[in-house]
Every structure is written in C-alpha cells, then in structure tokens.
PDB file of C-alpha atoms in Angstrom:
ATOM      1  CA  UNK A   1      -1.678  36.795   5.426  1.00 46.00           C
ATOM      2  CA  UNK A   2      -4.486  36.102   2.932  1.00 46.00           C
ATOM      3  CA  UNK A   3      -2.482  33.242   1.431  1.00 49.00           C
ATOM      4  CA  UNK A   4      -1.907  31.787   4.872  1.00 46.00           C
ATOM      5  CA  UNK A   5      -5.625  32.028   5.677  1.00 46.00           C
ATOM      6  CA  UNK A   6      -6.524  30.349   2.398  1.00 42.00           C
ATOM      7  CA  UNK A   7      -4.041  27.574   3.123  1.00 44.00           C
ATOM      8  CA  UNK A   8      -5.566  27.075   6.577  1.00 45.00           C
ATOM      9  CA  UNK A   9      -9.065  26.915   5.099  1.00 44.00           C
ATOM     10  CA  UNK A  10      -8.048  24.369   2.473  1.00 47.00           C
ATOM     11  CA  UNK A  11      -6.253  22.338   5.129  1.00 47.00           C
ATOM     12  CA  UNK A  12      -9.398  22.304   7.268  1.00 46.00           C
ATOM     13  CA  UNK A  13     -11.643  21.261   4.378  1.00 46.00           C
ATOM     14  CA  UNK A  14      -9.311  18.476   3.299  1.00 50.00           C
ATOM     15  CA  UNK A  15      -8.772  17.305   6.868  1.00 49.00           C
ATOM     16  CA  UNK A  16     -12.525  17.037   7.302  1.00 48.00           C
ATOM     17  CA  UNK A  17     -12.679  15.045   4.077  1.00 48.00           C
ATOM     18  CA  UNK A  18     -10.252  12.539   5.559  1.00 49.00           C
ATOM     19  CA  UNK A  19     -12.302  12.251   8.741  1.00 45.00           C
ATOM     20  CA  UNK A  20     -15.470  11.688   6.733  1.00 45.00           C
ATOM     21  CA  UNK A  21     -13.939   8.999   4.517  1.00 45.00           C
ATOM     22  CA  UNK A  22     -15.416   6.244   6.636  1.00 44.00           C
ATOM     23  CA  UNK A  23     -18.130   4.453   4.735  1.00 46.00           C
ATOM     24  CA  UNK A  24     -17.522   0.782   4.059  1.00 49.00           C
ATOM     25  CA  UNK A  25     -19.540  -1.983   2.459  1.00 58.00           C
ATOM     26  CA  UNK A  26     -20.692  -4.172   5.337  1.00 78.00           C
ATOM     27  CA  UNK A  27     -18.161  -2.558   7.673  1.00 91.00           C
ATOM     28  CA  UNK A  28     -18.422   0.505   9.877  1.00 94.00           C
ATOM     29  CA  UNK A  29     -16.247   2.770  11.942  1.00 96.00           C
ATOM     30  CA  UNK A  30     -16.299   1.834  15.615  1.00 96.00           C
ATOM     31  CA  UNK A  31     -17.328  -1.783  15.021  1.00 96.00           C
ATOM     32  CA  UNK A  32     -15.446  -2.859  18.165  1.00 98.00           C
ATOM     33  CA  UNK A  33     -16.437   0.099  20.354  1.00 97.00           C
ATOM     34  CA  UNK A  34     -18.420  -2.104  22.742  1.00 97.00           C
ATOM     35  CA  UNK A  35     -16.922  -5.568  22.201  1.00 97.00           C
ATOM     36  CA  UNK A  36     -13.239  -4.555  22.303  1.00 98.00           C
ATOM     37  CA  UNK A  37     -12.907  -0.820  22.999  1.00 97.00           C
ATOM     38  CA  UNK A  38      -9.092  -0.825  23.042  1.00 98.00           C
ATOM     39  CA  UNK A  39      -8.725  -2.754  19.770  1.00 98.00           C
ATOM     40  CA  UNK A  40      -7.470   0.117  17.627  1.00 98.00           C
ATOM     41  CA  UNK A  41      -5.199   1.401  20.393  1.00 98.00           C
ATOM     42  CA  UNK A  42      -3.609  -2.033  20.768  1.00 98.00           C
ATOM     43  CA  UNK A  43      -2.966  -2.318  17.039  1.00 98.00           C
ATOM     44  CA  UNK A  44      -1.549   1.183  16.756  1.00 98.00           C
ATOM     45  CA  UNK A  45       0.734   0.862  19.776  1.00 98.00           C
ATOM     46  CA  UNK A  46       2.027  -2.462  18.451  1.00 98.00           C
ATOM     47  CA  UNK A  47       2.728  -1.023  15.004  1.00 98.00           C
ATOM     48  CA  UNK A  48       4.332   2.042  16.558  1.00 98.00           C
ATOM     49  CA  UNK A  49       6.661  -0.083  18.679  1.00 98.00           C
ATOM     50  CA  UNK A  50       7.822  -2.158  15.706  1.00 98.00           C
ATOM     51  CA  UNK A  51       8.146   0.774  13.292  1.00 97.00           C
ATOM     52  CA  UNK A  52      10.214   2.728  15.809  1.00 96.00           C
ATOM     53  CA  UNK A  53      12.654  -0.179  15.914  1.00 97.00           C
ATOM     54  CA  UNK A  54      12.563  -0.721  12.148  1.00 97.00           C
ATOM     55  CA  UNK A  55      10.984   2.093  10.049  1.00 96.00           C
ATOM     56  CA  UNK A  56      11.053  -0.103   6.926  1.00 95.00           C
ATOM     57  CA  UNK A  57       8.287  -2.272   8.398  1.00 97.00           C
ATOM     58  CA  UNK A  58       5.760   0.488   7.686  1.00 98.00           C
ATOM     59  CA  UNK A  59       6.038  -0.087   3.937  1.00 98.00           C
ATOM     60  CA  UNK A  60       5.906  -3.837   4.506  1.00 97.00           C
ATOM     61  CA  UNK A  61       2.593  -3.650   6.355  1.00 98.00           C
ATOM     62  CA  UNK A  62       1.054  -1.322   3.767  1.00 98.00           C
ATOM     63  CA  UNK A  63       2.133  -3.617   0.944  1.00 98.00           C
ATOM     64  CA  UNK A  64       0.863  -6.704   2.779  1.00 98.00           C
ATOM     65  CA  UNK A  65      -2.630  -5.199   3.071  1.00 98.00           C
ATOM     66  CA  UNK A  66      -2.610  -4.376  -0.651  1.00 98.00           C
ATOM     67  CA  UNK A  67      -1.515  -7.913  -1.549  1.00 98.00           C
ATOM     68  CA  UNK A  68      -4.196  -9.353   0.723  1.00 98.00           C
ATOM     69  CA  UNK A  69      -7.057  -7.312  -0.731  1.00 97.00           C
ATOM     70  CA  UNK A  70      -6.247  -8.119  -4.352  1.00 96.00           C
ATOM     71  CA  UNK A  71      -6.448 -11.889  -3.719  1.00 96.00           C
ATOM     72  CA  UNK A  72      -9.664 -13.358  -2.241  1.00 92.00           C
ATOM     73  CA  UNK A  73     -10.547  -9.870  -0.965  1.00 96.00           C
ATOM     74  CA  UNK A  74      -9.444  -8.218   2.303  1.00 97.00           C
ATOM     75  CA  UNK A  75      -9.741 -11.365   4.408  1.00 97.00           C
ATOM     76  CA  UNK A  76      -6.238 -11.933   5.836  1.00 98.00           C
ATOM     77  CA  UNK A  77      -5.741 -14.959   3.582  1.00 97.00           C
ATOM     78  CA  UNK A  78      -2.228 -13.680   2.839  1.00 98.00           C
ATOM     79  CA  UNK A  79      -1.308 -14.334   6.485  1.00 98.00           C
ATOM     80  CA  UNK A  80      -2.037 -18.074   6.420  1.00 97.00           C
ATOM     81  CA  UNK A  81       1.144 -20.144   6.493  1.00 96.00           C
ATOM     82  CA  UNK A  82       1.675 -23.574   4.914  1.00 95.00           C
ATOM     83  CA  UNK A  83       2.507 -25.288   1.657  1.00 95.00           C
ATOM     84  CA  UNK A  84       0.820 -23.788  -1.387  1.00 96.00           C
ATOM     85  CA  UNK A  85      -0.645 -20.768   0.424  1.00 97.00           C
ATOM     86  CA  UNK A  86      -0.555 -17.182  -0.845  1.00 97.00           C
ATOM     87  CA  UNK A  87       2.522 -16.518   1.270  1.00 96.00           C
ATOM     88  CA  UNK A  88       4.497 -19.016  -0.831  1.00 96.00           C
ATOM     89  CA  UNK A  89       3.734 -17.347  -4.178  1.00 96.00           C
ATOM     90  CA  UNK A  90       6.695 -15.588  -5.795  1.00 93.00           C
ATOM     91  CA  UNK A  91       5.020 -12.177  -5.647  1.00 93.00           C
ATOM     92  CA  UNK A  92       4.626 -12.534  -1.869  1.00 95.00           C
ATOM     93  CA  UNK A  93       8.030 -13.904  -0.915  1.00 92.00           C
ATOM     94  CA  UNK A  94       9.261 -10.407  -0.077  1.00 92.00           C
ATOM     95  CA  UNK A  95       6.348  -9.508   2.217  1.00 96.00           C
ATOM     96  CA  UNK A  96       7.387  -8.333   5.677  1.00 95.00           C
ATOM     97  CA  UNK A  97       5.659  -7.543   8.940  1.00 97.00           C
ATOM     98  CA  UNK A  98       3.931 -10.829   9.759  1.00 98.00           C
ATOM     99  CA  UNK A  99       5.379 -10.665  13.267  1.00 98.00           C
ATOM    100  CA  UNK A 100       3.703  -7.289  13.824  1.00 98.00           C
ATOM    101  CA  UNK A 101       0.276  -8.696  13.015  1.00 98.00           C
ATOM    102  CA  UNK A 102       0.944 -11.774  15.161  1.00 98.00           C
ATOM    103  CA  UNK A 103       2.025  -9.603  18.073  1.00 98.00           C
ATOM    104  CA  UNK A 104      -1.098  -7.443  17.848  1.00 98.00           C
ATOM    105  CA  UNK A 105      -3.307 -10.531  17.581  1.00 98.00           C
ATOM    106  CA  UNK A 106      -1.763 -12.082  20.688  1.00 98.00           C
ATOM    107  CA  UNK A 107      -2.501  -8.935  22.676  1.00 98.00           C
ATOM    108  CA  UNK A 108      -6.042  -8.685  21.319  1.00 98.00           C
ATOM    109  CA  UNK A 109      -6.801 -12.315  22.144  1.00 98.00           C
ATOM    110  CA  UNK A 110      -5.696 -11.632  25.708  1.00 98.00           C
ATOM    111  CA  UNK A 111      -7.879  -8.513  25.935  1.00 98.00           C
ATOM    112  CA  UNK A 112     -10.991  -9.763  24.110  1.00 97.00           C
ATOM    113  CA  UNK A 113     -10.733 -13.377  22.884  1.00 98.00           C
ATOM    114  CA  UNK A 114     -12.302 -14.287  19.547  1.00 97.00           C
ATOM    115  CA  UNK A 115     -13.501 -10.785  18.747  1.00 98.00           C
ATOM    116  CA  UNK A 116     -11.097  -8.933  16.433  1.00 98.00           C
ATOM    117  CA  UNK A 117     -10.374 -10.431  13.013  1.00 98.00           C
ATOM    118  CA  UNK A 118      -6.909 -10.686  11.501  1.00 98.00           C
ATOM    119  CA  UNK A 119      -8.281  -8.911   8.426  1.00 98.00           C
ATOM    120  CA  UNK A 120      -9.208  -5.880  10.524  1.00 98.00           C
ATOM    121  CA  UNK A 121      -5.829  -5.918  12.261  1.00 98.00           C
ATOM    122  CA  UNK A 122      -4.129  -5.797   8.858  1.00 98.00           C
ATOM    123  CA  UNK A 123      -6.344  -2.939   7.625  1.00 98.00           C
ATOM    124  CA  UNK A 124      -5.691  -0.936  10.797  1.00 98.00           C
ATOM    125  CA  UNK A 125      -1.956  -1.669  10.717  1.00 98.00           C
ATOM    126  CA  UNK A 126      -1.716  -0.403   7.128  1.00 98.00           C
ATOM    127  CA  UNK A 127      -3.394   2.868   8.138  1.00 98.00           C
ATOM    128  CA  UNK A 128      -1.174   3.241  11.182  1.00 98.00           C
ATOM    129  CA  UNK A 129       1.943   2.551   9.108  1.00 98.00           C
ATOM    130  CA  UNK A 130       1.083   5.388   6.735  1.00 98.00           C
ATOM    131  CA  UNK A 131       0.249   7.771   9.580  1.00 97.00           C
ATOM    132  CA  UNK A 132       3.435   6.946  11.490  1.00 97.00           C
ATOM    133  CA  UNK A 133       5.424   7.620   8.306  1.00 97.00           C
ATOM    134  CA  UNK A 134       4.110  11.179   8.070  1.00 96.00           C
ATOM    135  CA  UNK A 135       1.100  10.423   5.904  1.00 96.00           C
ATOM    136  CA  UNK A 136      -2.623  10.877   6.544  1.00 96.00           C
ATOM    137  CA  UNK A 137      -4.626   9.362   9.360  1.00 96.00           C
ATOM    138  CA  UNK A 138      -8.163   8.217   8.626  1.00 97.00           C
ATOM    139  CA  UNK A 139     -10.969   6.259  10.221  1.00 97.00           C
ATOM    140  CA  UNK A 140     -10.978   2.620   9.124  1.00 97.00           C
ATOM    141  CA  UNK A 141     -14.346   0.864   8.805  1.00 97.00           C
ATOM    142  CA  UNK A 142     -14.030  -2.497  10.569  1.00 97.00           C
ATOM    143  CA  UNK A 143     -16.086  -5.661  10.827  1.00 96.00           C
ATOM    144  CA  UNK A 144     -14.256  -7.879   8.330  1.00 96.00           C
ATOM    145  CA  UNK A 145     -14.046 -11.606   8.912  1.00 96.00           C
ATOM    146  CA  UNK A 146     -11.160 -13.874   8.023  1.00 97.00           C
ATOM    147  CA  UNK A 147     -11.165 -16.140   4.997  1.00 96.00           C
ATOM    148  CA  UNK A 148     -10.375 -19.839   5.019  1.00 93.00           C
ATOM    149  CA  UNK A 149      -8.952 -20.148   1.505  1.00 94.00           C
ATOM    150  CA  UNK A 150      -5.344 -19.281   0.661  1.00 96.00           C
ATOM    151  CA  UNK A 151      -3.852 -20.570  -2.589  1.00 96.00           C
ATOM    152  CA  UNK A 152      -0.632 -19.501  -4.261  1.00 96.00           C
ATOM    153  CA  UNK A 153      -2.258 -19.995  -7.670  1.00 94.00           C
ATOM    154  CA  UNK A 154      -4.676 -17.127  -6.958  1.00 94.00           C
ATOM    155  CA  UNK A 155      -1.858 -14.590  -6.654  1.00 95.00           C
ATOM    156  CA  UNK A 156      -1.366 -14.336 -10.427  1.00 89.00           C
ATOM    157  CA  UNK A 157      -3.842 -11.450 -10.671  1.00 86.00           C
ATOM    158  CA  UNK A 158      -1.757  -9.108  -8.506  1.00 94.00           C
ATOM    159  CA  UNK A 159      -0.482  -5.995 -10.304  1.00 95.00           C
ATOM    160  CA  UNK A 160       3.099  -6.685 -11.399  1.00 94.00           C
ATOM    161  CA  UNK A 161       6.167  -4.415 -11.790  1.00 95.00           C
ATOM    162  CA  UNK A 162       6.274  -5.106 -15.531  1.00 94.00           C
ATOM    163  CA  UNK A 163       2.597  -4.355 -16.223  1.00 96.00           C
ATOM    164  CA  UNK A 164       1.634  -1.726 -18.770  1.00 97.00           C
ATOM    165  CA  UNK A 165      -0.832   0.976 -17.761  1.00 98.00           C
ATOM    166  CA  UNK A 166      -3.606  -0.803 -19.657  1.00 98.00           C
ATOM    167  CA  UNK A 167      -2.968  -4.040 -17.771  1.00 97.00           C
ATOM    168  CA  UNK A 168      -2.794  -2.187 -14.464  1.00 98.00           C
ATOM    169  CA  UNK A 169      -6.104  -0.467 -15.182  1.00 98.00           C
ATOM    170  CA  UNK A 170      -7.709  -3.806 -16.037  1.00 97.00           C
ATOM    171  CA  UNK A 171      -6.521  -5.393 -12.796  1.00 97.00           C
ATOM    172  CA  UNK A 172      -7.708  -2.465 -10.695  1.00 98.00           C
ATOM    173  CA  UNK A 173     -11.038  -2.248 -12.528  1.00 97.00           C
ATOM    174  CA  UNK A 174     -11.631  -5.943 -11.805  1.00 96.00           C
ATOM    175  CA  UNK A 175     -11.589  -4.992  -8.116  1.00 96.00           C
ATOM    176  CA  UNK A 176     -13.889  -1.996  -8.530  1.00 97.00           C
ATOM    177  CA  UNK A 177     -11.070   0.562  -8.519  1.00 98.00           C
ATOM    178  CA  UNK A 178     -10.771   3.275 -11.159  1.00 98.00           C
ATOM    179  CA  UNK A 179      -7.797   4.997 -12.780  1.00 98.00           C
ATOM    180  CA  UNK A 180      -7.536   7.626 -10.063  1.00 97.00           C
ATOM    181  CA  UNK A 181      -7.513   4.891  -7.414  1.00 98.00           C
ATOM    182  CA  UNK A 182      -4.732   3.193  -9.364  1.00 98.00           C
ATOM    183  CA  UNK A 183      -2.446   6.235  -9.437  1.00 98.00           C
ATOM    184  CA  UNK A 184      -3.295   7.165  -5.859  1.00 98.00           C
ATOM    185  CA  UNK A 185      -2.707   3.728  -4.365  1.00 98.00           C
ATOM    186  CA  UNK A 186       0.497   3.153  -6.316  1.00 98.00           C
ATOM    187  CA  UNK A 187       1.558   6.389  -4.635  1.00 97.00           C
ATOM    188  CA  UNK A 188       2.031   4.157  -1.616  1.00 97.00           C
ATOM    189  CA  UNK A 189       5.428   3.499  -3.180  1.00 97.00           C
ATOM    190  CA  UNK A 190       6.339   6.752  -1.475  1.00 97.00           C
ATOM    191  CA  UNK A 191       7.701   4.429   1.229  1.00 97.00           C
ATOM    192  CA  UNK A 192       9.617   1.202   0.864  1.00 96.00           C
ATOM    193  CA  UNK A 193      12.138  -0.523  -1.349  1.00 96.00           C
ATOM    194  CA  UNK A 194      12.207  -3.141  -4.076  1.00 96.00           C
ATOM    195  CA  UNK A 195      14.734  -5.728  -5.213  1.00 95.00           C
ATOM    196  CA  UNK A 196      16.859  -5.129  -8.313  1.00 96.00           C
ATOM    197  CA  UNK A 197      15.445  -8.267  -9.934  1.00 94.00           C
ATOM    198  CA  UNK A 198      12.119  -6.488 -10.405  1.00 95.00           C
ATOM    199  CA  UNK A 199      13.486  -3.663 -12.559  1.00 96.00           C
ATOM    200  CA  UNK A 200      17.107  -4.340 -13.577  1.00 95.00           C
ATOM    201  CA  UNK A 201      15.911  -5.380 -17.054  1.00 93.00           C
ATOM    202  CA  UNK A 202      15.335  -1.649 -17.654  1.00 97.00           C
ATOM    203  CA  UNK A 203      18.984  -0.818 -17.028  1.00 97.00           C
ATOM    204  CA  UNK A 204      20.803  -2.774 -19.693  1.00 95.00           C
ATOM    205  CA  UNK A 205      19.189  -4.584 -22.633  1.00 89.00           C
ATOM    206  CA  UNK A 206      15.629  -3.296 -22.359  1.00 93.00           C
ATOM    207  CA  UNK A 207      15.544  -2.651 -26.121  1.00 89.00           C
ATOM    208  CA  UNK A 208      17.885  -3.321 -29.008  1.00 84.00           C
ATOM    209  CA  UNK A 209      19.409   0.080 -28.323  1.00 83.00           C
ATOM    210  CA  UNK A 210      20.101  -0.581 -24.655  1.00 92.00           C
ATOM    211  CA  UNK A 211      18.396   0.702 -21.484  1.00 96.00           C
ATOM    212  CA  UNK A 212      14.866   2.020 -21.042  1.00 96.00           C
ATOM    213  CA  UNK A 213      14.970   5.503 -22.587  1.00 94.00           C
ATOM    214  CA  UNK A 214      12.443   6.801 -20.037  1.00 95.00           C
ATOM    215  CA  UNK A 215      15.071   6.595 -17.264  1.00 97.00           C
ATOM    216  CA  UNK A 216      16.867   9.849 -16.498  1.00 96.00           C
ATOM    217  CA  UNK A 217      20.427   9.333 -17.880  1.00 95.00           C
ATOM    218  CA  UNK A 218      22.093  10.584 -14.686  1.00 95.00           C
ATOM    219  CA  UNK A 219      19.849   8.350 -12.596  1.00 97.00           C
ATOM    220  CA  UNK A 220      20.658   5.380 -14.827  1.00 97.00           C
ATOM    221  CA  UNK A 221      24.300   5.370 -13.748  1.00 96.00           C
ATOM    222  CA  UNK A 222      23.232   5.424 -10.078  1.00 96.00           C
ATOM    223  CA  UNK A 223      20.895   2.480 -10.575  1.00 97.00           C
ATOM    224  CA  UNK A 224      23.520   0.494 -12.457  1.00 97.00           C
ATOM    225  CA  UNK A 225      25.902   0.946  -9.534  1.00 96.00           C
ATOM    226  CA  UNK A 226      23.242  -0.416  -7.188  1.00 96.00           C
ATOM    227  CA  UNK A 227      22.198  -3.219  -9.540  1.00 97.00           C
ATOM    228  CA  UNK A 228      25.221  -4.592 -11.463  1.00 95.00           C
ATOM    229  CA  UNK A 229      24.457  -6.477 -14.655  1.00 92.00           C
ATOM    230  CA  UNK A 230      24.031 -10.226 -14.117  1.00 87.00           C
ATOM    231  CA  UNK A 231      24.337  -9.906 -10.314  1.00 90.00           C
ATOM    232  CA  UNK A 232      22.835  -8.234  -7.277  1.00 89.00           C
ATOM    233  CA  UNK A 233      19.273  -9.306  -7.978  1.00 92.00           C
ATOM    234  CA  UNK A 234      18.402  -9.223  -4.275  1.00 93.00           C
ATOM    235  CA  UNK A 235      19.927  -5.776  -3.659  1.00 96.00           C
ATOM    236  CA  UNK A 236      17.314  -3.317  -2.358  1.00 96.00           C
ATOM    237  CA  UNK A 237      16.606   0.099  -3.887  1.00 97.00           C
ATOM    238  CA  UNK A 238      14.279   2.816  -2.577  1.00 97.00           C
ATOM    239  CA  UNK A 239      11.083   3.185  -4.607  1.00 97.00           C
ATOM    240  CA  UNK A 240      11.087   6.912  -3.773  1.00 96.00           C
ATOM    241  CA  UNK A 241      14.710   8.019  -3.976  1.00 94.00           C
ATOM    242  CA  UNK A 242      15.722  10.152  -1.015  1.00 90.00           C
ATOM    243  CA  UNK A 243      12.461   9.659   0.887  1.00 92.00           C
ATOM    244  CA  UNK A 244      11.929   5.934   1.382  1.00 92.00           C
ATOM    245  CA  UNK A 245      10.621   6.153   4.953  1.00 94.00           C
ATOM    246  CA  UNK A 246       8.643   9.401   4.560  1.00 95.00           C
ATOM    247  CA  UNK A 247       5.126   9.294   3.128  1.00 96.00           C
ATOM    248  CA  UNK A 248       4.948  12.317   0.802  1.00 95.00           C
ATOM    249  CA  UNK A 249       4.522  13.352  -2.839  1.00 95.00           C
ATOM    250  CA  UNK A 250       8.178  13.192  -3.866  1.00 95.00           C
ATOM    251  CA  UNK A 251       7.384   9.807  -5.456  1.00 97.00           C
ATOM    252  CA  UNK A 252       5.303  11.621  -8.087  1.00 97.00           C
ATOM    253  CA  UNK A 253       7.955  14.301  -8.540  1.00 96.00           C
ATOM    254  CA  UNK A 254      10.453  11.543  -9.291  1.00 97.00           C
ATOM    255  CA  UNK A 255       8.194  10.120 -12.007  1.00 97.00           C
ATOM    256  CA  UNK A 256       8.122  13.529 -13.691  1.00 97.00           C
ATOM    257  CA  UNK A 257      11.924  13.592 -14.022  1.00 97.00           C
ATOM    258  CA  UNK A 258      12.389   9.977 -15.095  1.00 97.00           C
ATOM    259  CA  UNK A 259      13.376   8.616 -11.706  1.00 97.00           C
ATOM    260  CA  UNK A 260      10.632   6.019 -11.336  1.00 97.00           C
ATOM    261  CA  UNK A 261      12.095   2.670 -10.310  1.00 97.00           C
ATOM    262  CA  UNK A 262       9.604   0.100 -11.546  1.00 97.00           C
ATOM    263  CA  UNK A 263       8.569  -0.032 -15.186  1.00 97.00           C
ATOM    264  CA  UNK A 264       4.924   0.005 -14.063  1.00 97.00           C
ATOM    265  CA  UNK A 265       5.562   3.141 -11.990  1.00 98.00           C
ATOM    266  CA  UNK A 266       7.305   5.194 -14.649  1.00 98.00           C
ATOM    267  CA  UNK A 267       4.564   4.218 -17.098  1.00 97.00           C
ATOM    268  CA  UNK A 268       2.111   6.288 -15.034  1.00 98.00           C
ATOM    269  CA  UNK A 269       3.891   9.448 -16.209  1.00 97.00           C
ATOM    270  CA  UNK A 270       4.308   8.286 -19.795  1.00 95.00           C
ATOM    271  CA  UNK A 271       0.639   7.368 -20.376  1.00 96.00           C
ATOM    272  CA  UNK A 272      -1.788  10.311 -20.847  1.00 96.00           C
ATOM    273  CA  UNK A 273      -4.623   8.532 -19.017  1.00 96.00           C
ATOM    274  CA  UNK A 274      -2.628   8.379 -15.785  1.00 98.00           C
ATOM    275  CA  UNK A 275      -0.266  11.338 -16.242  1.00 97.00           C
ATOM    276  CA  UNK A 276      -3.068  13.806 -15.495  1.00 95.00           C
ATOM    277  CA  UNK A 277      -3.565  12.280 -12.053  1.00 96.00           C
ATOM    278  CA  UNK A 278       0.169  12.347 -11.342  1.00 96.00           C
ATOM    279  CA  UNK A 279       0.206  16.026 -12.329  1.00 95.00           C
ATOM    280  CA  UNK A 280      -2.723  16.701 -10.012  1.00 94.00           C
ATOM    281  CA  UNK A 281      -0.601  15.581  -7.067  1.00 95.00           C
ATOM    282  CA  UNK A 282       2.155  17.941  -8.201  1.00 92.00           C
ATOM    283  CA  UNK A 283      -0.056  21.041  -8.187  1.00 75.00           C
ATOM    284  CA  UNK A 284      -0.927  23.488  -5.409  1.00 68.00           C
ATOM    285  CA  UNK A 285      -1.583  21.999  -1.987  1.00 73.00           C
ATOM    286  CA  UNK A 286      -0.307  18.760  -3.502  1.00 71.00           C
ATOM    287  CA  UNK A 287       0.465  17.030  -0.208  1.00 76.00           C
ATOM    288  CA  UNK A 288      -2.957  17.705   1.293  1.00 87.00           C
ATOM    289  CA  UNK A 289      -4.787  16.655  -1.857  1.00 92.00           C
ATOM    290  CA  UNK A 290      -2.822  13.426  -2.149  1.00 95.00           C
ATOM    291  CA  UNK A 291      -3.393  12.621   1.524  1.00 96.00           C
ATOM    292  CA  UNK A 292      -7.158  13.035   1.171  1.00 95.00           C
ATOM    293  CA  UNK A 293      -7.369  10.980  -2.008  1.00 96.00           C
ATOM    294  CA  UNK A 294      -5.084   8.283  -0.626  1.00 97.00           C
ATOM    295  CA  UNK A 295      -7.286   7.898   2.447  1.00 97.00           C
ATOM    296  CA  UNK A 296     -10.405   7.624   0.258  1.00 97.00           C
ATOM    297  CA  UNK A 297      -8.826   5.053  -2.056  1.00 98.00           C
ATOM    298  CA  UNK A 298      -7.520   3.016   0.882  1.00 98.00           C
ATOM    299  CA  UNK A 299     -10.999   2.798   2.405  1.00 97.00           C
ATOM    300  CA  UNK A 300     -12.350   1.796  -1.000  1.00 97.00           C
ATOM    301  CA  UNK A 301      -9.651  -0.844  -1.492  1.00 97.00           C
ATOM    302  CA  UNK A 302      -9.995  -2.206   2.042  1.00 97.00           C
ATOM    303  CA  UNK A 303     -13.606  -3.122   1.296  1.00 95.00           C
ATOM    304  CA  UNK A 304     -12.865  -5.358  -1.695  1.00 96.00           C
ATOM    305  CA  UNK A 305     -14.833  -8.632  -1.609  1.00 95.00           C
ATOM    306  CA  UNK A 306     -15.373  -8.570   2.140  1.00 93.00           C
ATOM    307  CA  UNK A 307     -16.485 -11.424   4.319  1.00 91.00           C
ATOM    308  CA  UNK A 308     -18.823 -10.093   7.000  1.00 81.00           C
ATOM    309  CA  UNK A 309     -21.553 -11.381   9.288  1.00 77.00           C
ATOM    310  CA  UNK A 310     -21.710 -15.183   9.180  1.00 81.00           C
ATOM    311  CA  UNK A 311     -19.273 -15.420   6.268  1.00 86.00           C
ATOM    312  CA  UNK A 312     -15.697 -16.300   7.183  1.00 92.00           C
ATOM    313  CA  UNK A 313     -14.394 -16.640  10.737  1.00 95.00           C
ATOM    314  CA  UNK A 314     -12.411 -14.905  13.475  1.00 96.00           C
ATOM    315  CA  UNK A 315      -9.078 -16.712  13.581  1.00 96.00           C
ATOM    316  CA  UNK A 316      -7.377 -17.212  16.933  1.00 96.00           C
ATOM    317  CA  UNK A 317      -4.011 -17.375  15.219  1.00 97.00           C
ATOM    318  CA  UNK A 318      -3.586 -15.259  12.099  1.00 97.00           C
ATOM    319  CA  UNK A 319      -1.200 -17.684  10.399  1.00 95.00           C
ATOM    320  CA  UNK A 320      -3.480 -20.709  10.806  1.00 90.00           C
ATOM    321  CA  UNK A 321      -7.033 -21.691   9.871  1.00 83.00           C
ATOM    322  CA  UNK A 322      -9.154 -22.500  12.918  1.00 72.00           C
TER     323      UNK A 322
END
C-alpha cells in the first residue's frame, strides 16, 4: 500500500509538472481564448479523426513540427509548397500529414478567419499526436506567426540519421537545446517508421569486417530480411520495434539491447554523454519521468526562433504565401 501511495504521489507531482510546462518566449497559453475560443478543440478533433483512420499519421505530424522548428524556426515554413521550398528537400520528402494541417486550417478559417497561424496549428497537432498515441498531454503556448521564407537549401542543418553524437549535440545547441533535450526529443522515435535507405548501410558493409557491431546479432538477421542488400530502399521499418504506434519508453529499452534502427539513435547508448540520459528513462517511474521531460523539451523546441507580433503573417492557406 505504501508503494502504491508513493507511486500516486509521484504521478501527481509529475502530472503537475506537465501542466506547468507552459512558458514560451513571446507566446502564451490561451492566446486564442478570446479571438478563437474553439481553436484548440478544432485542431485536436481534426487530428483525432485522421489518426483514428491512420495511426501512422501521428508520427508524421510530430516529425513535421520538428523539421519545421529546426529550419527558419517554428514558423510553418515547411508547409509552403512550390519549387525549391523546404518541402522539396531530400530530408523532407518523406514528411506526412500535410492534409491534416490543411483540414484544420480550413475549419479554423471558417470559424475565425485570419486569426490562427499555421505554425500554431502545427505545434498543437504535434502535441495532440503524442497524446493520442498514449503519450503526455501538455499546454502549448501559442501566438506564433507564419514565416514567408522557405528554401530547400536551408534544410541542410537538420539532424541526420548518420550524425555522430557530437554532431547531433552541435545541431541541437545551435537551436538553444541541450544534451538532455536531444535525448528526450529523439525519444519521439517511440512512434513512427523510417525507410531502409536511411540505415541499411549498417547491415552489410559498414566496416571492413561487415555490419555495424553495435547491432544485436539476432536483430541483424531480422533487419536484413526487411532490407535486402542492394534493394528495398523504400521499405519501411519501425523505429521502435514492437511499439511503433504507442508513445512509450520501449524505444530507450531497445537502444540498451542494440536494437536501435538509425545509426544516430544507437549512438545515444554508445556515447557516455548521452547514455546517462537514456538510462534515466529506464529507471523507476521511467514512463512518467520521460513524459514530463518530453513535454518540457517540446515546449522549449516549439519556441525556437519565433515570429510574433508584427513579424511574419497569418496565412489563409498553409501551403501558400499570402
């Protein structure tokens, strides 16, 4: 009974921490409370409808928000369509969920025209995707404005699946995110899949001696079956084996036993500077701790290089510049 009471107390403390993770930089919780009171409800119900039909869209929306924030800041520039835009960059060709954002925007324009930014829709949709996948729910500071610049050439600074831990830390630090934020946010790989082309080099001739030795030998044979040598580059593989639509800590458990998919993911367990954070999410109350830290890091990330006030615009159509 004492253990159960302690668990309940910890749960309450951590839950309150999630609720209080609401401070933005130029944004605030409830920004649309008077100008568009149903804004968050409209976004959530739209995401819920799409994710019910296709659970894999949750990971797509979370990833899209991440890719948006790391290029030109969290300004919905990744949504702009056209030649040479961010959407056309190689790293963004696999992004999914644009129709969800467009659907929500259409409904919001009907309810309160010219009020809710595409950037805020994307930030809210990422939160709702995590929550609907069994992860934490948190209050999202809103008030972002949409950017007007979207260039494929700017996408080169996105974290890549082949990056070492040092390179990953440099890229995150450039956006004001520390090592804990790095490990925590990459934990978003708890949901979703990736194409074989982004990691199949690890399976065969990674070194002169053959495959990447950090891969669990039994897991290696499974991955080779999914990603045949010299073919199947577009085949999809779960980033969190056995739990690709459930937001939980099994992603970190897989790293511990050599079942990380991407080279950049497995490196988090192999490097002492990041391993300690992975281990932290494998300790007692691991799920609650990870949920709290993920919410905090998401709020922090969603405030990268914001456009607020008179900066930027409120786009009528998320895929086009007004």
